[in-house]
Short mmCIF file of C-alpha atoms and ligand atoms in Angstrom, two decimals:
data_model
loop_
_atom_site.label_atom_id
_atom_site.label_comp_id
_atom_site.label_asym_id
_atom_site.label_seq_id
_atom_site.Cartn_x
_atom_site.Cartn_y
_atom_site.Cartn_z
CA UNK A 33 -15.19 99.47 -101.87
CA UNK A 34 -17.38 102.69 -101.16
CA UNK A 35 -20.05 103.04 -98.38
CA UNK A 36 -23.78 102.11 -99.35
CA UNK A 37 -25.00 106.58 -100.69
CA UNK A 38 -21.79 106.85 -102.74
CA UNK A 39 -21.90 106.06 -106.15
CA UNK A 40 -20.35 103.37 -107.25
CA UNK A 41 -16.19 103.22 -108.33
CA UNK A 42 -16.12 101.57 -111.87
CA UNK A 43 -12.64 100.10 -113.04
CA UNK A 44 -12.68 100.00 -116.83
CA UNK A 45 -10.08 96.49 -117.93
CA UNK A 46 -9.33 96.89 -121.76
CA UNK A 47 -8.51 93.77 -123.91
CA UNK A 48 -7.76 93.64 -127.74
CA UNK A 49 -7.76 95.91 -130.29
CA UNK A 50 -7.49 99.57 -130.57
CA UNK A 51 -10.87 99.76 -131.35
CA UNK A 52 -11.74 97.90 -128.09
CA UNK A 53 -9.56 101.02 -126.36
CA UNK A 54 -12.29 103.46 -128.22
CA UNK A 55 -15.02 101.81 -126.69
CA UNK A 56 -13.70 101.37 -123.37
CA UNK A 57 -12.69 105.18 -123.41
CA UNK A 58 -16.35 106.22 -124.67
CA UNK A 59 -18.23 103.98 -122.09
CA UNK A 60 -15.61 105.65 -119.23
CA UNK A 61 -16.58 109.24 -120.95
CA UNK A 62 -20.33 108.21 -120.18
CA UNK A 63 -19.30 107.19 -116.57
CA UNK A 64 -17.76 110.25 -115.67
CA UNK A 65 -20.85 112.22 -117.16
CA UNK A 66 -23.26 110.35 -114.51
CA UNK A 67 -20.75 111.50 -111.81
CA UNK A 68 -19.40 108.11 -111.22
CA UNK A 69 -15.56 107.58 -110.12
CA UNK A 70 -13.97 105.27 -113.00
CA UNK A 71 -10.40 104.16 -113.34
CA UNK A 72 -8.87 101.92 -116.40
CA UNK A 73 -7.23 98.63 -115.22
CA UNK A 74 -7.08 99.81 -111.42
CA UNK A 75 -3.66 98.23 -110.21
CA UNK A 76 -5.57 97.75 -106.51
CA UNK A 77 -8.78 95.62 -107.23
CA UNK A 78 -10.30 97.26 -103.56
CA UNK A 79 -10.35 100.87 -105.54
CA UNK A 80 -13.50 99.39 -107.64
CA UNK A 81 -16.72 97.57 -106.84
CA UNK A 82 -17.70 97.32 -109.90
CA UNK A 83 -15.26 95.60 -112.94
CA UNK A 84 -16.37 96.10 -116.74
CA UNK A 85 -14.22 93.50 -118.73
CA UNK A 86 -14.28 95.09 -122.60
CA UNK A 87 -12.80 91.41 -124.08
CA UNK A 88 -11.42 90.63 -127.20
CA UNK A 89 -12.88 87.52 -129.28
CA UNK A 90 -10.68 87.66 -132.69
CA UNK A 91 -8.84 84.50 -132.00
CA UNK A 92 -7.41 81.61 -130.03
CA UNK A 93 -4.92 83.24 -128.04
CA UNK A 94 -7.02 86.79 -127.31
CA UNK A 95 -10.18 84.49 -126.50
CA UNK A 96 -8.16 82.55 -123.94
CA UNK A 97 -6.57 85.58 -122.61
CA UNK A 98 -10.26 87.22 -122.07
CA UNK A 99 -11.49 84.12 -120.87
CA UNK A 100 -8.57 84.64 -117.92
CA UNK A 101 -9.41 87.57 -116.98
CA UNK A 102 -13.22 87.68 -116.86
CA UNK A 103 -12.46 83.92 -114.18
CA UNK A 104 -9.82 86.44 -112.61
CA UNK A 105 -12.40 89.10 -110.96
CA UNK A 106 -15.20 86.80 -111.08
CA UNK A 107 -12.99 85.10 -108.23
CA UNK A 108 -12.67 88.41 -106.97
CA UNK A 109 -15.99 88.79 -106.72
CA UNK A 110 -16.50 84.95 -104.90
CA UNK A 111 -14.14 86.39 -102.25
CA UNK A 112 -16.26 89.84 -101.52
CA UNK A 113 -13.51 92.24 -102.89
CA UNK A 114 -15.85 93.35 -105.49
CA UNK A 115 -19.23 93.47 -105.89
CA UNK A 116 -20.37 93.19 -109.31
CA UNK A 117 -18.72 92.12 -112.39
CA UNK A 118 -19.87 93.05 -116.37
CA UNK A 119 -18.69 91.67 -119.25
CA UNK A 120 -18.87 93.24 -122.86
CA UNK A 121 -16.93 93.31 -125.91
CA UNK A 122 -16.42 91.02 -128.84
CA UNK A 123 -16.40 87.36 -126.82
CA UNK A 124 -19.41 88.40 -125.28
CA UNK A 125 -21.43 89.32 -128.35
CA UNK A 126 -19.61 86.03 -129.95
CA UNK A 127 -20.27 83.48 -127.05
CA UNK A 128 -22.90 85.25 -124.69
CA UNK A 129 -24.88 82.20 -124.16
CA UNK A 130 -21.97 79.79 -123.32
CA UNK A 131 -20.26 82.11 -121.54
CA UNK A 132 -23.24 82.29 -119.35
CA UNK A 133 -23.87 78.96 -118.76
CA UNK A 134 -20.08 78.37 -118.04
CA UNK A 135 -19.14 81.57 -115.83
CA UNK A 136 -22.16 82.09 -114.44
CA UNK A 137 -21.82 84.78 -111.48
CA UNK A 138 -20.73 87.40 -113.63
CA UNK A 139 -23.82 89.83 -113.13
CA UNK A 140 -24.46 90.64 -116.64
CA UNK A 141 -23.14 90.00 -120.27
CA UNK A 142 -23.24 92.52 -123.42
CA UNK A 143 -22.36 92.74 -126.51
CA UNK A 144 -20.42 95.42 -128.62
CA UNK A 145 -23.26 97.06 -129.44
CA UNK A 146 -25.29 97.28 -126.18
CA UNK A 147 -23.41 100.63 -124.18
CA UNK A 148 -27.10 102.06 -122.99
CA UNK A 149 -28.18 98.74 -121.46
CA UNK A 150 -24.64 98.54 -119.50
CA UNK A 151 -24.97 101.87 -118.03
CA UNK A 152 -28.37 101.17 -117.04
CA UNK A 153 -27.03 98.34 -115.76
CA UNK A 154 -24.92 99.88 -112.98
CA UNK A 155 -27.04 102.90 -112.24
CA UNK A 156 -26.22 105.29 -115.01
CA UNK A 157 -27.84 106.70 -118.11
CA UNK A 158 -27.09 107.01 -121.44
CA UNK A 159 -25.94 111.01 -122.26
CA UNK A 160 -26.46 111.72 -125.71
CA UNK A 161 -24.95 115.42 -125.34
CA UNK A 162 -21.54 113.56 -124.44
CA UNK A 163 -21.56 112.17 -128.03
CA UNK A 164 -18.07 112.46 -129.51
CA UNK A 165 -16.21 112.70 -125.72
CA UNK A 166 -14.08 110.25 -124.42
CA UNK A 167 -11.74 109.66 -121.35
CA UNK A 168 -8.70 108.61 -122.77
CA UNK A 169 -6.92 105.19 -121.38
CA UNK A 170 -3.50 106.29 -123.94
CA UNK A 171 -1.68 109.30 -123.06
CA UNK A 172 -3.24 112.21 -123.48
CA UNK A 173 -1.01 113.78 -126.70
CA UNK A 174 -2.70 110.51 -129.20
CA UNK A 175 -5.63 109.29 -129.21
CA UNK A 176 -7.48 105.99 -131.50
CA UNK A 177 -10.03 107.77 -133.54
CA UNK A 178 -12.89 105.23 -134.65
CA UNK A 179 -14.32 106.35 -138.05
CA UNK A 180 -16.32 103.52 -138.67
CA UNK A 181 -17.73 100.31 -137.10
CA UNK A 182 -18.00 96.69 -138.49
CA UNK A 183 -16.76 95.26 -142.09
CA UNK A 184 -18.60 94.84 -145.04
CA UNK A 185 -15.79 92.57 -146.18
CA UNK A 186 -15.62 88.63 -146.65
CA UNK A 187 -12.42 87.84 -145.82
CA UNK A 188 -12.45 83.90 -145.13
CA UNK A 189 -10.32 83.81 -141.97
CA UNK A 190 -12.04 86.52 -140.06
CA UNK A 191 -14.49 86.61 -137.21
CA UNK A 192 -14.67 90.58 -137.26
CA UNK A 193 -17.90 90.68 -139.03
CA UNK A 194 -19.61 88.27 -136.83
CA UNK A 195 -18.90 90.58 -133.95
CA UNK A 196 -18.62 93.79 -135.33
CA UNK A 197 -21.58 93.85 -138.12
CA UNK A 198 -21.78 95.37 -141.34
CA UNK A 199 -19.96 98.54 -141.80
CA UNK A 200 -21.43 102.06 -140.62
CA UNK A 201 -19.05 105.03 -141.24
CA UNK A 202 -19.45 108.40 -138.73
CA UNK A 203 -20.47 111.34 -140.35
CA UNK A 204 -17.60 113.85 -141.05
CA UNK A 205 -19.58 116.57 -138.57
CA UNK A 206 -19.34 114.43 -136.08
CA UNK A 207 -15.69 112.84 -136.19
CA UNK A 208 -14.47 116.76 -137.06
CA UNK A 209 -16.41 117.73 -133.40
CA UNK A 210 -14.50 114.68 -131.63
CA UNK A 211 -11.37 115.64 -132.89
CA UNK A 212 -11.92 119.02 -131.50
CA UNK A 213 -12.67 118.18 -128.28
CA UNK A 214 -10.04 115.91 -128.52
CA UNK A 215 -7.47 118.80 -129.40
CA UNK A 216 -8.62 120.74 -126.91
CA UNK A 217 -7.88 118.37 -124.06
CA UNK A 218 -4.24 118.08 -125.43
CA UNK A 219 -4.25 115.70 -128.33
CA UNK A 220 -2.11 116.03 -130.95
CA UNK A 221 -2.05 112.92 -132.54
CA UNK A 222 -4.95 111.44 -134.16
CA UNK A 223 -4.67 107.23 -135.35
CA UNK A 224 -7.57 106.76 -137.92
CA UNK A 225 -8.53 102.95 -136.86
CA UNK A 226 -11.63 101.10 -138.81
CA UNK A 227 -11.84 97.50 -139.75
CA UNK A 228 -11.82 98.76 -143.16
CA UNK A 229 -10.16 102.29 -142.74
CA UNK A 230 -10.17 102.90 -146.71
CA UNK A 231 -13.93 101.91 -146.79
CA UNK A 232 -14.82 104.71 -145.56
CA UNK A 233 -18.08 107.13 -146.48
CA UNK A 234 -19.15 104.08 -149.03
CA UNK A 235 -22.31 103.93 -147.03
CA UNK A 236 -23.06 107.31 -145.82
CA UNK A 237 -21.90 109.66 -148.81
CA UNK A 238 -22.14 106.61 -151.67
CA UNK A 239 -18.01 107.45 -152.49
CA UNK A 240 -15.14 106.55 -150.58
CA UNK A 241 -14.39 109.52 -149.01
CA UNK A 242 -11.63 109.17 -146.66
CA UNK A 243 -9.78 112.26 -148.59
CA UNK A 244 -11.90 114.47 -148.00
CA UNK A 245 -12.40 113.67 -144.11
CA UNK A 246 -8.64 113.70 -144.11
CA UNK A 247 -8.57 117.38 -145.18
CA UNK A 248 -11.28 118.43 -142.69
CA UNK A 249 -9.13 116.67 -139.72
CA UNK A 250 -6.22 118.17 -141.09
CA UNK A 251 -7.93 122.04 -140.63
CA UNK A 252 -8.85 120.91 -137.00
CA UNK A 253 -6.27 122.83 -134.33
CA UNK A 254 -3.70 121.30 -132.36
CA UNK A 255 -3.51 118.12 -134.59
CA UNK A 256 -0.09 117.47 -135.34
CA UNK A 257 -0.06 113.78 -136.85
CA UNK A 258 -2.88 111.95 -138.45
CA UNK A 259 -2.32 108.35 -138.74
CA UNK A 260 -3.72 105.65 -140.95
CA UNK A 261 -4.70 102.06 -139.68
CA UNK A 262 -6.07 99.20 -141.48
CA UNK A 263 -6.21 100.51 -145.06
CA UNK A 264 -7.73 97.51 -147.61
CA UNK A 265 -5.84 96.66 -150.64
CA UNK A 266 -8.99 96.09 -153.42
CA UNK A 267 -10.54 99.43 -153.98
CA UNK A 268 -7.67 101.29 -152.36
CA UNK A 269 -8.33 105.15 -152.66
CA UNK A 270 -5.19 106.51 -153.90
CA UNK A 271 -6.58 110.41 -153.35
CA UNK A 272 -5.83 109.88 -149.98
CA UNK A 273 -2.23 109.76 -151.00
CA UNK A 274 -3.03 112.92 -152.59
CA UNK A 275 -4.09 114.51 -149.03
CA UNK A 276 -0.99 113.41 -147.81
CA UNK A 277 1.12 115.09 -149.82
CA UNK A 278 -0.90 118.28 -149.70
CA UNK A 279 -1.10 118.07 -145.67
CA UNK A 280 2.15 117.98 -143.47
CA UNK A 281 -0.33 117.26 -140.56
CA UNK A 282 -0.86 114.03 -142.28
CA UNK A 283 2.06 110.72 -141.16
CA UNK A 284 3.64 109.13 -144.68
CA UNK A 285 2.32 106.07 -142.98
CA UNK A 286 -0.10 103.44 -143.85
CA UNK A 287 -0.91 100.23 -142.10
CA UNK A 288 -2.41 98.18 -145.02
CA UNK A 289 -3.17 94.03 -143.63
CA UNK A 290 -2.17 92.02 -146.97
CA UNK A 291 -2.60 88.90 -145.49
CA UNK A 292 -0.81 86.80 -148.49
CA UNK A 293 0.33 86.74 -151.99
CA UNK A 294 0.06 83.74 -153.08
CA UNK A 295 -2.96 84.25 -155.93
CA UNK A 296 -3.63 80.35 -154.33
CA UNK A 297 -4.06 81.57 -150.96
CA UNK A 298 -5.38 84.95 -151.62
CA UNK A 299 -8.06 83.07 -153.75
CA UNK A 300 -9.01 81.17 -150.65
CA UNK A 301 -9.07 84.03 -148.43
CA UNK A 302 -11.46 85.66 -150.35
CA UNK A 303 -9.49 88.95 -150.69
CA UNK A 304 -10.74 90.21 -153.75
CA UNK A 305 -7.46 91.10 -155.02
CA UNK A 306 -4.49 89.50 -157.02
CA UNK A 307 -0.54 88.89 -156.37
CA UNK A 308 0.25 91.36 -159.19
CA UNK A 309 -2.67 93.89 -157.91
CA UNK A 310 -1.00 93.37 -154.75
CA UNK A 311 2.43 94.37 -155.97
CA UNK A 312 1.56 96.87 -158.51
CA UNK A 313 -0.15 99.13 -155.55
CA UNK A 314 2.69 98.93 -153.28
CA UNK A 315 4.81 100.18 -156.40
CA UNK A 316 2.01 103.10 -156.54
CA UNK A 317 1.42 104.11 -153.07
CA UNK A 318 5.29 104.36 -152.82
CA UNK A 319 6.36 105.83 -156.65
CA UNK A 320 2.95 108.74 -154.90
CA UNK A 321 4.95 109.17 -151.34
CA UNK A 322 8.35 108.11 -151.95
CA UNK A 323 9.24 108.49 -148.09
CA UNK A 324 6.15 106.56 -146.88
CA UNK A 325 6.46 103.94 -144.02
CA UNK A 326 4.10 101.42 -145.55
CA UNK A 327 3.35 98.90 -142.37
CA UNK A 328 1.27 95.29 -143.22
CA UNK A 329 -0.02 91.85 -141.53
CA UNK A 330 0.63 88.64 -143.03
CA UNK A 331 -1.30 84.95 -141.91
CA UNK A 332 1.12 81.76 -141.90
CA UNK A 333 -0.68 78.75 -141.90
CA UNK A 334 -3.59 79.31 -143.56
CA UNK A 335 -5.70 76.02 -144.58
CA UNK A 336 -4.04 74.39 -147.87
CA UNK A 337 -0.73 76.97 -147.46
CA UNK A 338 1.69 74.55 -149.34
CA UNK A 339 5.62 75.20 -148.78
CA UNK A 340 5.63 77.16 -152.47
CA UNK A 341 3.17 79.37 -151.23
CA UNK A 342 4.77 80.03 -148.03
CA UNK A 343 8.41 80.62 -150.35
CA UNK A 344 6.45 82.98 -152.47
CA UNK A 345 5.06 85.21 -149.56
CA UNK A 346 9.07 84.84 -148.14
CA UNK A 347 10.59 85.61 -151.05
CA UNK A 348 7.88 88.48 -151.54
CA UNK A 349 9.10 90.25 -148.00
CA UNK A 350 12.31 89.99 -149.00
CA UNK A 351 12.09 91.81 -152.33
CA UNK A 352 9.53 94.73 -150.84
CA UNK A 353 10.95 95.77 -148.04
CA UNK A 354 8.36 97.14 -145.77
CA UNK A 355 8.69 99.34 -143.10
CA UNK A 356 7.00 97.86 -140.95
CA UNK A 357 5.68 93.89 -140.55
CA UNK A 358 3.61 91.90 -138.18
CA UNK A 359 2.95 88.23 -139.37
CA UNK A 360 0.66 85.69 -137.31
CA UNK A 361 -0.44 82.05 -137.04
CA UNK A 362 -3.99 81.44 -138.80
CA UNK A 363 -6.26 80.57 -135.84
CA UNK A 364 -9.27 78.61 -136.86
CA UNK A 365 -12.53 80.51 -136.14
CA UNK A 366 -15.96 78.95 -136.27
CA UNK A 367 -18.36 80.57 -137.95
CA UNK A 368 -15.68 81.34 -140.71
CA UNK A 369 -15.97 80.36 -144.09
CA UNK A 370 -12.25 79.07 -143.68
CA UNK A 371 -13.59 76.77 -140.88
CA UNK A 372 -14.95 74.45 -144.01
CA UNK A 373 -11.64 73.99 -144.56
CA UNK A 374 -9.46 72.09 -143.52
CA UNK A 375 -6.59 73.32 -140.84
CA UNK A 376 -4.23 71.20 -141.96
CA UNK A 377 -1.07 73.23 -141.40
CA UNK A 378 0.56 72.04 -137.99
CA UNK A 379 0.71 74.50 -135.53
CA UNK A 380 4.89 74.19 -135.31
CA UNK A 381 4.91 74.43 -139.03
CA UNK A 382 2.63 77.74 -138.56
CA UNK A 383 5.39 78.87 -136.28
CA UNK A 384 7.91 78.09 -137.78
CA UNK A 385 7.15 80.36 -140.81
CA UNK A 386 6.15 83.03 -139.02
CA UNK A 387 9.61 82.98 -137.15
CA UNK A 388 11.03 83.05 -141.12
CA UNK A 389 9.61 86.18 -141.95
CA UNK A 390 10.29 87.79 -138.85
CA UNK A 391 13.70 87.09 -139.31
CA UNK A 392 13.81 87.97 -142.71
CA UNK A 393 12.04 91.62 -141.80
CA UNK A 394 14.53 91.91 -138.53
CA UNK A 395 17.30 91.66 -141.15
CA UNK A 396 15.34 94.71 -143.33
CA UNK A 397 14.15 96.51 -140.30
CA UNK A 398 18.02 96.96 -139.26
CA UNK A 399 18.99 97.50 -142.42
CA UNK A 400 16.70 100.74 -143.01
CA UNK A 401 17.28 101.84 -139.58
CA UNK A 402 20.88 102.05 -140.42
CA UNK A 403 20.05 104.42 -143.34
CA UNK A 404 18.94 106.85 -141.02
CA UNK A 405 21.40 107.16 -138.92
CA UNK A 406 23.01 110.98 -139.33
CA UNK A 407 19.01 112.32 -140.30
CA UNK A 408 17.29 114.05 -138.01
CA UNK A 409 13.25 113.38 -137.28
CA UNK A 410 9.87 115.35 -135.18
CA UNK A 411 9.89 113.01 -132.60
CA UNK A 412 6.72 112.43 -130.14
CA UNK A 413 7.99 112.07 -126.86
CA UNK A 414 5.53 109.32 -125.26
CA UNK A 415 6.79 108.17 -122.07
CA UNK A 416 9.85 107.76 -119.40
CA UNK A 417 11.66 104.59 -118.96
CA UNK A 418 14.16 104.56 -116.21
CA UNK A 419 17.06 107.01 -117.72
CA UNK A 420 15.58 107.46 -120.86
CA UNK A 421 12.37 109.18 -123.22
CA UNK A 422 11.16 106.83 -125.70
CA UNK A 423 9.23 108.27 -128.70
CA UNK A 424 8.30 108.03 -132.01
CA UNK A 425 8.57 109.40 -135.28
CA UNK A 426 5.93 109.80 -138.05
CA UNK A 427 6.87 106.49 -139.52
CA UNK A 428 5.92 105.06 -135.83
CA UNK A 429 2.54 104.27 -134.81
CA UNK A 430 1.95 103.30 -130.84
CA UNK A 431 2.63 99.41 -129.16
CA UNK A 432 3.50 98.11 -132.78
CA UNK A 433 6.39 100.16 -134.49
CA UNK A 434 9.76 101.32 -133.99
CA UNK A 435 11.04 103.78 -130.83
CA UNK A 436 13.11 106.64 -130.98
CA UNK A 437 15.41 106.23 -127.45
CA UNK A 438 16.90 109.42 -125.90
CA UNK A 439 18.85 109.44 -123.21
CA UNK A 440 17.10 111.49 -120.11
CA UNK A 441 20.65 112.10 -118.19
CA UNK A 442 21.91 114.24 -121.23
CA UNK A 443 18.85 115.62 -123.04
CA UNK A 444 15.37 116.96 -121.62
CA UNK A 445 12.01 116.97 -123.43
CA UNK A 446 8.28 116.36 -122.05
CA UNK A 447 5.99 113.61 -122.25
CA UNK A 448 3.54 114.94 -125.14
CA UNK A 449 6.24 117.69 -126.44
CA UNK A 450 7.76 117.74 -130.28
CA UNK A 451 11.16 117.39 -130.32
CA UNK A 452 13.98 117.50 -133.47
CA UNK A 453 16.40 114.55 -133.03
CA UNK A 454 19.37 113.82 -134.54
CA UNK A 455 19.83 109.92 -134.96
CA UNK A 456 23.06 108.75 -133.76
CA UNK A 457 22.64 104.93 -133.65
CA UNK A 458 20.16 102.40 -134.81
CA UNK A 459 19.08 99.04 -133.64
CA UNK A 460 16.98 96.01 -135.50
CA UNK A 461 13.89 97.95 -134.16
CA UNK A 462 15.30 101.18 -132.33
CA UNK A 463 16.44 104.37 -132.84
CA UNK A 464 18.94 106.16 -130.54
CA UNK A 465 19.45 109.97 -131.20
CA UNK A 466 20.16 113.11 -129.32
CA UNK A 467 17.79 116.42 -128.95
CA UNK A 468 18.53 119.38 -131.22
CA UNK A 469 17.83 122.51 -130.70
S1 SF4 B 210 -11.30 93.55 -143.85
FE1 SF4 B 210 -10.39 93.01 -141.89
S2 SF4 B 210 -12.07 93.06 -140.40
FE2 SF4 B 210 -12.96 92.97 -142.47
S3 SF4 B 210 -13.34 90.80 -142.84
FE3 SF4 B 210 -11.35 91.32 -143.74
S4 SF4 B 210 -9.84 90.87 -142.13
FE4 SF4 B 210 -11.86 90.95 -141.15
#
């Protein structure tokens, strides 16, 4: 801990979402503008005297695990080896009051919405010049790009909206000057993240108009990759597919959530979209960009999800194919429109079908891995890991996709560099190659 005249040390702890990593990387870009020492997730709690817990409130397990950690330093701060702890995020707009009344000597709780009153809070002000700066938490070469806060959708499941609030979409002036500052301190990879990525300018230009911010990011210098997170099915703007083609700066990747095709289930999600809408825009997106690496999120579990609906979604992964697949138990949120309902699945039977379609995509996963065995890919090279560089291709977003693995005793690239690589094995979810020159 510093002496009494020096400003306090500030250690940033990130849980959830992407989106939570934006905000924790704007609030640290604020910190360092009032001259203030910050760190993200400090490994040595005596570094910081002040802990800023950005939690996560989306379900059951990412509650809990926020819940952990906010009882973790507020021990910390029982013993005297910090002095002050905050909490903001999405379980502390959700639950603020209860939290308060059952962890009660953390100093002071926000919600998502609230970053002035938290840097007052610790002795620092708001900078509105620093608009559009962040200190990045990822490595420096890719950054989450926020375009757009809150949903305007109804989905039945999700607590997003209760947290989050109705959709507001950045201007493209101002997400064009990010990703220039951005560039200039080194990134080259933009990830477009939103609730409702495809949403976007439906409230500030009265179109969707996620093309035509795609072509302005595209112009900006330095930016290699622009990735697409959390695209919506209904209302999908296929112009964007368009862009891509046009602009070689742009992945042939989308990361579209389906949720479900049963029309049953779907129904009762309150989608706004069909099994056959569903499967005839999969067949579009791809017959548009034939190479695309088309990424979703499916629930298992969902209230009144008989075993012919969860056959139909099975049999539905099977027959597409994607890319990419990450499938979770329904959690029941109150507050939800789905909490009327009842959660009658069991939670082993939830499970248990998720396990099913994970095996089922493992099976694909390999499968189109083998096909590229003999091609050769960009690769990002994100990180070391013992012997070896592990990066990604433009079919590979961060955490969640597949790695490219080359081996560091043979071949030499940099963390952040472009490299060709020639794939000489493949794995269920791995890609082994060697650097070409
Ligand atoms: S679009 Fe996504 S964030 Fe919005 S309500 Fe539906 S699931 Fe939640």
């Amino acid at each position: 801990m510093s002496t009494q005249m020096s400003r306090p040390r500030v250690n940033v702890v990130t849980l959830g979402c992407s989106k939570n990593i934006h905000d924790s990387e704007v609030l640290m870009g604020q910190l360092k503008g009032n001259q203030m020492e910050v760190v993200h997730e400090a490994s040595n709690i005596q570094e910081s005297d002040i802990v800023v817990i950005n939690t996560c409130g989306f379900i059951d397990n990412a509650k809990q695990e926020s819940i952990d950690t906010i009882l973790q330093y507020s021990a910390l701060k029982e013993e005297g080896k910090i002095n002050k702890v905050i909490v903001t995020g999405c379980l502390s707009e959700r639950y603020k009051p209860e939290l308060q009344s059952e962890i009660s000597n953390v100093d002071a709780y926000f919600g998502t919405n609230d970053l002035p009153e938290l840097l007052t809070t610790i002795g620092a002000d708001y900078r509105h010049e620093l608009i559009g700066e962040r200190l990045l938490s990822t490595p420096s070469h890719f950054s989450y790009f926020k375009i757009a806060e809150g949903c305007n959708r109804p989905c039945s499941f999700c607590a997003i909206p209760l947290m989050r609030g109705k959709h507001v979409s950045k201007s493209i002036d101002d997400l064009v000057k990010e990703a220039r500052f951005l560039a200039s301190n080194g990134t080259k990879e933009l990830i477009l993240i939103a609730q409702d990525l495809t949403y976007y300018g439906l409230d500030i230009y009265g179109k969707r108009n996620l093309a035509d911010l795609l072509r302005h990011l595209s112009d900006v210098d330095g930016i290699e990759w622009i990735r697409l997170q959390y695209a919506y099915p209904s209302g999908f703007p296929m112009d964007i597919l368009d862009a891509m083609n046009e602009r070689s700066n742009i992945c042939n990747y989308l990361d579209m959530p389906l949720q479900h095709i049963s029309d049953n289930m779907l129904k009762s999600m309150r989608r706004g979209t069909t099994k056959q809408k569903q499967i005839d825009l999969v067949h579009q997106i791809r017959d548009k960009v034939p190479d695309i690496a088309l990424r979703t999120t499916l629930i298992c579990g969902y209230p009144g999800e008989t075993e012919q609906d969860f056959n139909e979604m099975l049999e539905w992964v099977e027959e597409t194919r994607f890319d990419r697949l990450g499938c979770f138990t329904y959690s029941h949120e109150e507050k939800t429109h789905a909490h009327t309902l009842a959660d009658d699945v069991p939670q082993e039977e939830k499970e248990s079908r998720v396990e099913q379609i994970m095996e089922v995509q493992q099976g694909i996963s390999y499968e189109v891995n083998q096909g590229k065995i003999g091609q050769t890919f960009k690769v990002l090279v994100d990180r070391v890991d013992g012997d070896y560089f592990i990066g990604r291709t433009e079919y590979d977003s961060p955490e969640v996709d597949n790695e490219v693995v080359l081996d560091a005793r043979t071949d030499y690239a940099r963390i952040g560099d472009f490299v060709q690589v020639k794939v000489e094995r493949a794995e269920d979810f791995d890609l082994y190659g060697k650097v070409i020159k």
